[in-house]
JSON list of C-alpha atoms in Angstrom, two decimals:
[
{"chain": "A", "resi": 1, "resn": "UNK", "atom": "CA", "xyz": [-112.55, 27.08, 43.74]},
{"chain": "A", "resi": 2, "resn": "UNK", "atom": "CA", "xyz": [-113.77, 23.52, 44.40]},
{"chain": "A", "resi": 3, "resn": "UNK", "atom": "CA", "xyz": [-111.05, 20.90, 43.87]},
{"chain": "A", "resi": 4, "resn": "UNK", "atom": "CA", "xyz": [-111.90, 17.47, 42.48]},
{"chain": "A", "resi": 5, "resn": "UNK", "atom": "CA", "xyz": [-109.46, 14.69, 43.34]},
{"chain": "A", "resi": 6, "resn": "UNK", "atom": "CA", "xyz": [-109.22, 11.72, 40.97]},
{"chain": "A", "resi": 7, "resn": "UNK", "atom": "CA", "xyz": [-107.03, 8.61, 41.14]},
{"chain": "A", "resi": 8, "resn": "UNK", "atom": "CA", "xyz": [-104.28, 8.67, 38.57]},
{"chain": "A", "resi": 9, "resn": "UNK", "atom": "CA", "xyz": [-104.81, 6.49, 35.51]},
{"chain": "A", "resi": 10, "resn": "UNK", "atom": "CA", "xyz": [-102.32, 3.59, 35.33]},
{"chain": "A", "resi": 11, "resn": "UNK", "atom": "CA", "xyz": [-101.41, 4.32, 31.71]},
{"chain": "A", "resi": 12, "resn": "UNK", "atom": "CA", "xyz": [-102.10, 8.02, 31.15]},
{"chain": "A", "resi": 13, "resn": "UNK", "atom": "CA", "xyz": [-101.09, 9.22, 34.66]},
{"chain": "A", "resi": 14, "resn": "UNK", "atom": "CA", "xyz": [-102.15, 12.90, 34.75]},
{"chain": "A", "resi": 15, "resn": "UNK", "atom": "CA", "xyz": [-103.08, 13.38, 31.07]},
{"chain": "A", "resi": 16, "resn": "UNK", "atom": "CA", "xyz": [-106.81, 14.04, 30.82]},
{"chain": "A", "resi": 17, "resn": "UNK", "atom": "CA", "xyz": [-109.61, 15.82, 28.98]},
{"chain": "A", "resi": 18, "resn": "UNK", "atom": "CA", "xyz": [-112.87, 17.34, 30.19]},
{"chain": "A", "resi": 19, "resn": "UNK", "atom": "CA", "xyz": [-115.75, 16.10, 28.04]},
{"chain": "A", "resi": 20, "resn": "UNK", "atom": "CA", "xyz": [-119.17, 17.80, 27.88]},
{"chain": "A", "resi": 21, "resn": "UNK", "atom": "CA", "xyz": [-122.01, 15.61, 26.62]},
{"chain": "A", "resi": 22, "resn": "UNK", "atom": "CA", "xyz": [-125.79, 15.87, 26.70]},
{"chain": "A", "resi": 23, "resn": "UNK", "atom": "CA", "xyz": [-125.82, 13.50, 29.69]},
{"chain": "A", "resi": 24, "resn": "UNK", "atom": "CA", "xyz": [-123.20, 15.37, 31.74]},
{"chain": "A", "resi": 25, "resn": "UNK", "atom": "CA", "xyz": [-119.60, 16.50, 32.14]},
{"chain": "A", "resi": 26, "resn": "UNK", "atom": "CA", "xyz": [-116.81, 13.94, 32.54]},
{"chain": "A", "resi": 27, "resn": "UNK", "atom": "CA", "xyz": [-113.05, 13.69, 33.00]},
{"chain": "A", "resi": 28, "resn": "UNK", "atom": "CA", "xyz": [-111.50, 11.14, 30.65]},
{"chain": "A", "resi": 29, "resn": "UNK", "atom": "CA", "xyz": [-109.93, 8.65, 30.51]},
{"chain": "A", "resi": 30, "resn": "UNK", "atom": "CA", "xyz": [-112.20, 6.88, 32.94]},
{"chain": "A", "resi": 31, "resn": "UNK", "atom": "CA", "xyz": [-115.47, 8.79, 32.37]},
{"chain": "A", "resi": 32, "resn": "UNK", "atom": "CA", "xyz": [-115.41, 10.31, 35.88]},
{"chain": "A", "resi": 33, "resn": "UNK", "atom": "CA", "xyz": [-118.56, 12.45, 36.34]},
{"chain": "A", "resi": 34, "resn": "UNK", "atom": "CA", "xyz": [-117.85, 16.03, 37.47]},
{"chain": "A", "resi": 35, "resn": "UNK", "atom": "CA", "xyz": [-120.07, 19.09, 37.97]},
{"chain": "A", "resi": 36, "resn": "UNK", "atom": "CA", "xyz": [-120.89, 21.15, 34.85]},
{"chain": "A", "resi": 37, "resn": "UNK", "atom": "CA", "xyz": [-118.44, 24.03, 34.37]},
{"chain": "A", "resi": 38, "resn": "UNK", "atom": "CA", "xyz": [-115.47, 22.15, 35.88]},
{"chain": "A", "resi": 39, "resn": "UNK", "atom": "CA", "xyz": [-112.15, 23.58, 34.70]},
{"chain": "A", "resi": 40, "resn": "UNK", "atom": "CA", "xyz": [-108.71, 21.98, 34.32]},
{"chain": "A", "resi": 41, "resn": "UNK", "atom": "CA", "xyz": [-107.46, 24.01, 37.31]},
{"chain": "A", "resi": 42, "resn": "UNK", "atom": "CA", "xyz": [-109.96, 22.23, 39.58]},
{"chain": "A", "resi": 43, "resn": "UNK", "atom": "CA", "xyz": [-108.72, 18.72, 38.73]},
{"chain": "A", "resi": 44, "resn": "UNK", "atom": "CA", "xyz": [-106.06, 17.14, 40.96]},
{"chain": "A", "resi": 45, "resn": "UNK", "atom": "CA", "xyz": [-104.69, 13.60, 40.95]},
{"chain": "A", "resi": 46, "resn": "UNK", "atom": "CA", "xyz": [-104.06, 11.42, 43.98]},
{"chain": "A", "resi": 47, "resn": "UNK", "atom": "CA", "xyz": [-100.56, 10.13, 43.25]},
{"chain": "A", "resi": 48, "resn": "UNK", "atom": "CA", "xyz": [-100.51, 7.97, 46.40]},
{"chain": "A", "resi": 49, "resn": "UNK", "atom": "CA", "xyz": [-103.34, 5.63, 45.42]},
{"chain": "A", "resi": 50, "resn": "UNK", "atom": "CA", "xyz": [-103.14, 2.72, 43.07]},
{"chain": "A", "resi": 51, "resn": "UNK", "atom": "CA", "xyz": [-106.14, 2.97, 40.77]},
{"chain": "A", "resi": 52, "resn": "UNK", "atom": "CA", "xyz": [-108.61, 0.12, 40.96]},
{"chain": "A", "resi": 53, "resn": "UNK", "atom": "CA", "xyz": [-110.74, -1.11, 38.10]},
{"chain": "A", "resi": 54, "resn": "UNK", "atom": "CA", "xyz": [-113.70, 0.99, 39.27]},
{"chain": "A", "resi": 55, "resn": "UNK", "atom": "CA", "xyz": [-112.64, 4.49, 40.28]},
{"chain": "A", "resi": 56, "resn": "UNK", "atom": "CA", "xyz": [-114.62, 6.95, 42.39]},
{"chain": "A", "resi": 57, "resn": "UNK", "atom": "CA", "xyz": [-114.58, 10.74, 42.28]},
{"chain": "A", "resi": 58, "resn": "UNK", "atom": "CA", "xyz": [-114.02, 12.48, 45.59]},
{"chain": "A", "resi": 59, "resn": "UNK", "atom": "CA", "xyz": [-114.50, 16.17, 46.24]},
{"chain": "A", "resi": 60, "resn": "UNK", "atom": "CA", "xyz": [-113.17, 18.46, 48.92]},
{"chain": "A", "resi": 61, "resn": "UNK", "atom": "CA", "xyz": [-116.67, 19.68, 49.86]},
{"chain": "A", "resi": 62, "resn": "UNK", "atom": "CA", "xyz": [-118.64, 16.44, 50.16]},
{"chain": "A", "resi": 63, "resn": "UNK", "atom": "CA", "xyz": [-122.40, 16.35, 50.37]},
{"chain": "A", "resi": 64, "resn": "UNK", "atom": "CA", "xyz": [-124.10, 13.88, 52.71]},
{"chain": "A", "resi": 65, "resn": "UNK", "atom": "CA", "xyz": [-124.51, 10.37, 51.37]},
{"chain": "A", "resi": 66, "resn": "UNK", "atom": "CA", "xyz": [-127.94, 9.69, 49.88]},
{"chain": "A", "resi": 67, "resn": "UNK", "atom": "CA", "xyz": [-129.67, 6.35, 49.24]},
{"chain": "A", "resi": 68, "resn": "UNK", "atom": "CA", "xyz": [-133.20, 6.29, 47.78]},
{"chain": "A", "resi": 69, "resn": "UNK", "atom": "CA", "xyz": [-135.42, 3.47, 46.53]},
{"chain": "A", "resi": 70, "resn": "UNK", "atom": "CA", "xyz": [-137.26, 4.47, 43.33]},
{"chain": "A", "resi": 71, "resn": "UNK", "atom": "CA", "xyz": [-140.02, 2.68, 41.44]},
{"chain": "A", "resi": 72, "resn": "UNK", "atom": "CA", "xyz": [-139.31, 1.33, 37.98]},
{"chain": "A", "resi": 73, "resn": "UNK", "atom": "CA", "xyz": [-141.41, 2.77, 35.17]},
{"chain": "A", "resi": 74, "resn": "UNK", "atom": "CA", "xyz": [-142.67, -0.70, 34.20]},
{"chain": "A", "resi": 75, "resn": "UNK", "atom": "CA", "xyz": [-143.66, -3.52, 36.51]},
{"chain": "A", "resi": 76, "resn": "UNK", "atom": "CA", "xyz": [-143.32, -3.53, 40.26]},
{"chain": "A", "resi": 77, "resn": "UNK", "atom": "CA", "xyz": [-139.52, -3.39, 40.50]},
{"chain": "A", "resi": 78, "resn": "UNK", "atom": "CA", "xyz": [-137.53, -0.85, 42.47]},
{"chain": "A", "resi": 79, "resn": "UNK", "atom": "CA", "xyz": [-134.03, 0.50, 41.91]},
{"chain": "A", "resi": 80, "resn": "UNK", "atom": "CA", "xyz": [-131.60, 2.02, 44.39]},
{"chain": "A", "resi": 81, "resn": "UNK", "atom": "CA", "xyz": [-130.19, 5.47, 43.60]},
{"chain": "A", "resi": 82, "resn": "UNK", "atom": "CA", "xyz": [-127.23, 6.50, 45.74]},
{"chain": "A", "resi": 83, "resn": "UNK", "atom": "CA", "xyz": [-124.83, 9.41, 46.13]},
{"chain": "A", "resi": 84, "resn": "UNK", "atom": "CA", "xyz": [-121.65, 8.38, 47.94]},
{"chain": "A", "resi": 85, "resn": "UNK", "atom": "CA", "xyz": [-118.19, 9.96, 47.98]},
{"chain": "A", "resi": 86, "resn": "UNK", "atom": "CA", "xyz": [-119.27, 12.52, 45.40]},
{"chain": "A", "resi": 87, "resn": "UNK", "atom": "CA", "xyz": [-120.49, 9.92, 42.91]},
{"chain": "A", "resi": 88, "resn": "UNK", "atom": "CA", "xyz": [-124.04, 9.05, 41.74]},
{"chain": "A", "resi": 89, "resn": "UNK", "atom": "CA", "xyz": [-125.02, 5.44, 41.04]},
{"chain": "A", "resi": 90, "resn": "UNK", "atom": "CA", "xyz": [-128.20, 3.49, 40.22]},
{"chain": "A", "resi": 91, "resn": "UNK", "atom": "CA", "xyz": [-128.99, -0.21, 40.06]},
{"chain": "A", "resi": 92, "resn": "UNK", "atom": "CA", "xyz": [-131.13, 0.09, 36.91]},
{"chain": "A", "resi": 93, "resn": "UNK", "atom": "CA", "xyz": [-129.99, -1.49, 33.61]},
{"chain": "A", "resi": 94, "resn": "UNK", "atom": "CA", "xyz": [-129.75, 1.88, 31.81]},
{"chain": "A", "resi": 95, "resn": "UNK", "atom": "CA", "xyz": [-126.96, 3.06, 34.12]},
{"chain": "A", "resi": 96, "resn": "UNK", "atom": "CA", "xyz": [-124.82, 0.05, 33.11]},
{"chain": "A", "resi": 97, "resn": "UNK", "atom": "CA", "xyz": [-125.38, 0.38, 29.35]},
{"chain": "A", "resi": 98, "resn": "UNK", "atom": "CA", "xyz": [-124.64, 4.05, 28.79]},
{"chain": "A", "resi": 99, "resn": "UNK", "atom": "CA", "xyz": [-122.24, 6.71, 29.97]},
{"chain": "A", "resi": 100, "resn": "UNK", "atom": "CA", "xyz": [-123.81, 9.31, 32.20]},
{"chain": "A", "resi": 101, "resn": "UNK", "atom": "CA", "xyz": [-126.86, 9.55, 34.34]},
{"chain": "A", "resi": 102, "resn": "UNK", "atom": "CA", "xyz": [-130.03, 7.49, 33.98]},
{"chain": "A", "resi": 103, "resn": "UNK", "atom": "CA", "xyz": [-133.45, 9.10, 34.42]},
{"chain": "A", "resi": 104, "resn": "UNK", "atom": "CA", "xyz": [-133.57, 7.96, 38.07]},
{"chain": "A", "resi": 105, "resn": "UNK", "atom": "CA", "xyz": [-130.33, 9.80, 38.92]},
{"chain": "A", "resi": 106, "resn": "UNK", "atom": "CA", "xyz": [-131.43, 12.90, 37.01]},
{"chain": "A", "resi": 107, "resn": "UNK", "atom": "CA", "xyz": [-134.66, 12.99, 39.00]},
{"chain": "A", "resi": 108, "resn": "UNK", "atom": "CA", "xyz": [-132.88, 12.59, 42.34]},
{"chain": "A", "resi": 109, "resn": "UNK", "atom": "CA", "xyz": [-130.35, 15.30, 41.42]},
{"chain": "A", "resi": 110, "resn": "UNK", "atom": "CA", "xyz": [-133.19, 17.71, 40.76]},
{"chain": "A", "resi": 111, "resn": "UNK", "atom": "CA", "xyz": [-134.99, 16.72, 43.97]},
{"chain": "A", "resi": 112, "resn": "UNK", "atom": "CA", "xyz": [-131.86, 16.77, 46.15]},
{"chain": "A", "resi": 113, "resn": "UNK", "atom": "CA", "xyz": [-130.38, 19.89, 44.47]},
{"chain": "A", "resi": 114, "resn": "UNK", "atom": "CA", "xyz": [-126.94, 18.26, 44.32]},
{"chain": "A", "resi": 115, "resn": "UNK", "atom": "CA", "xyz": [-124.87, 19.37, 41.30]}
]
């Protein structure tokens, strides 16, 4: 069973919910992305860390870090898609305005075969 370690929330401590949406599976509060099918038994909290404003998900079986430059669909811009410490990120505007993965992350997940 793969364990997922999250920083404790300053207000809710270890109270959480697993949310399944069309864009992915998350642990809330905090909207921490987790692999589909994650169960409550797999979630652990790091009680030694003081949570920062932006919290990262770490997993016991880490995959290599990935950084890829992808072309924007319009114009000649590029965005950076990265997978670090078990967390996907993208520099495109869509990633900042919605919860979950943008189309660039979804594409890289399918190409890299990482959850």
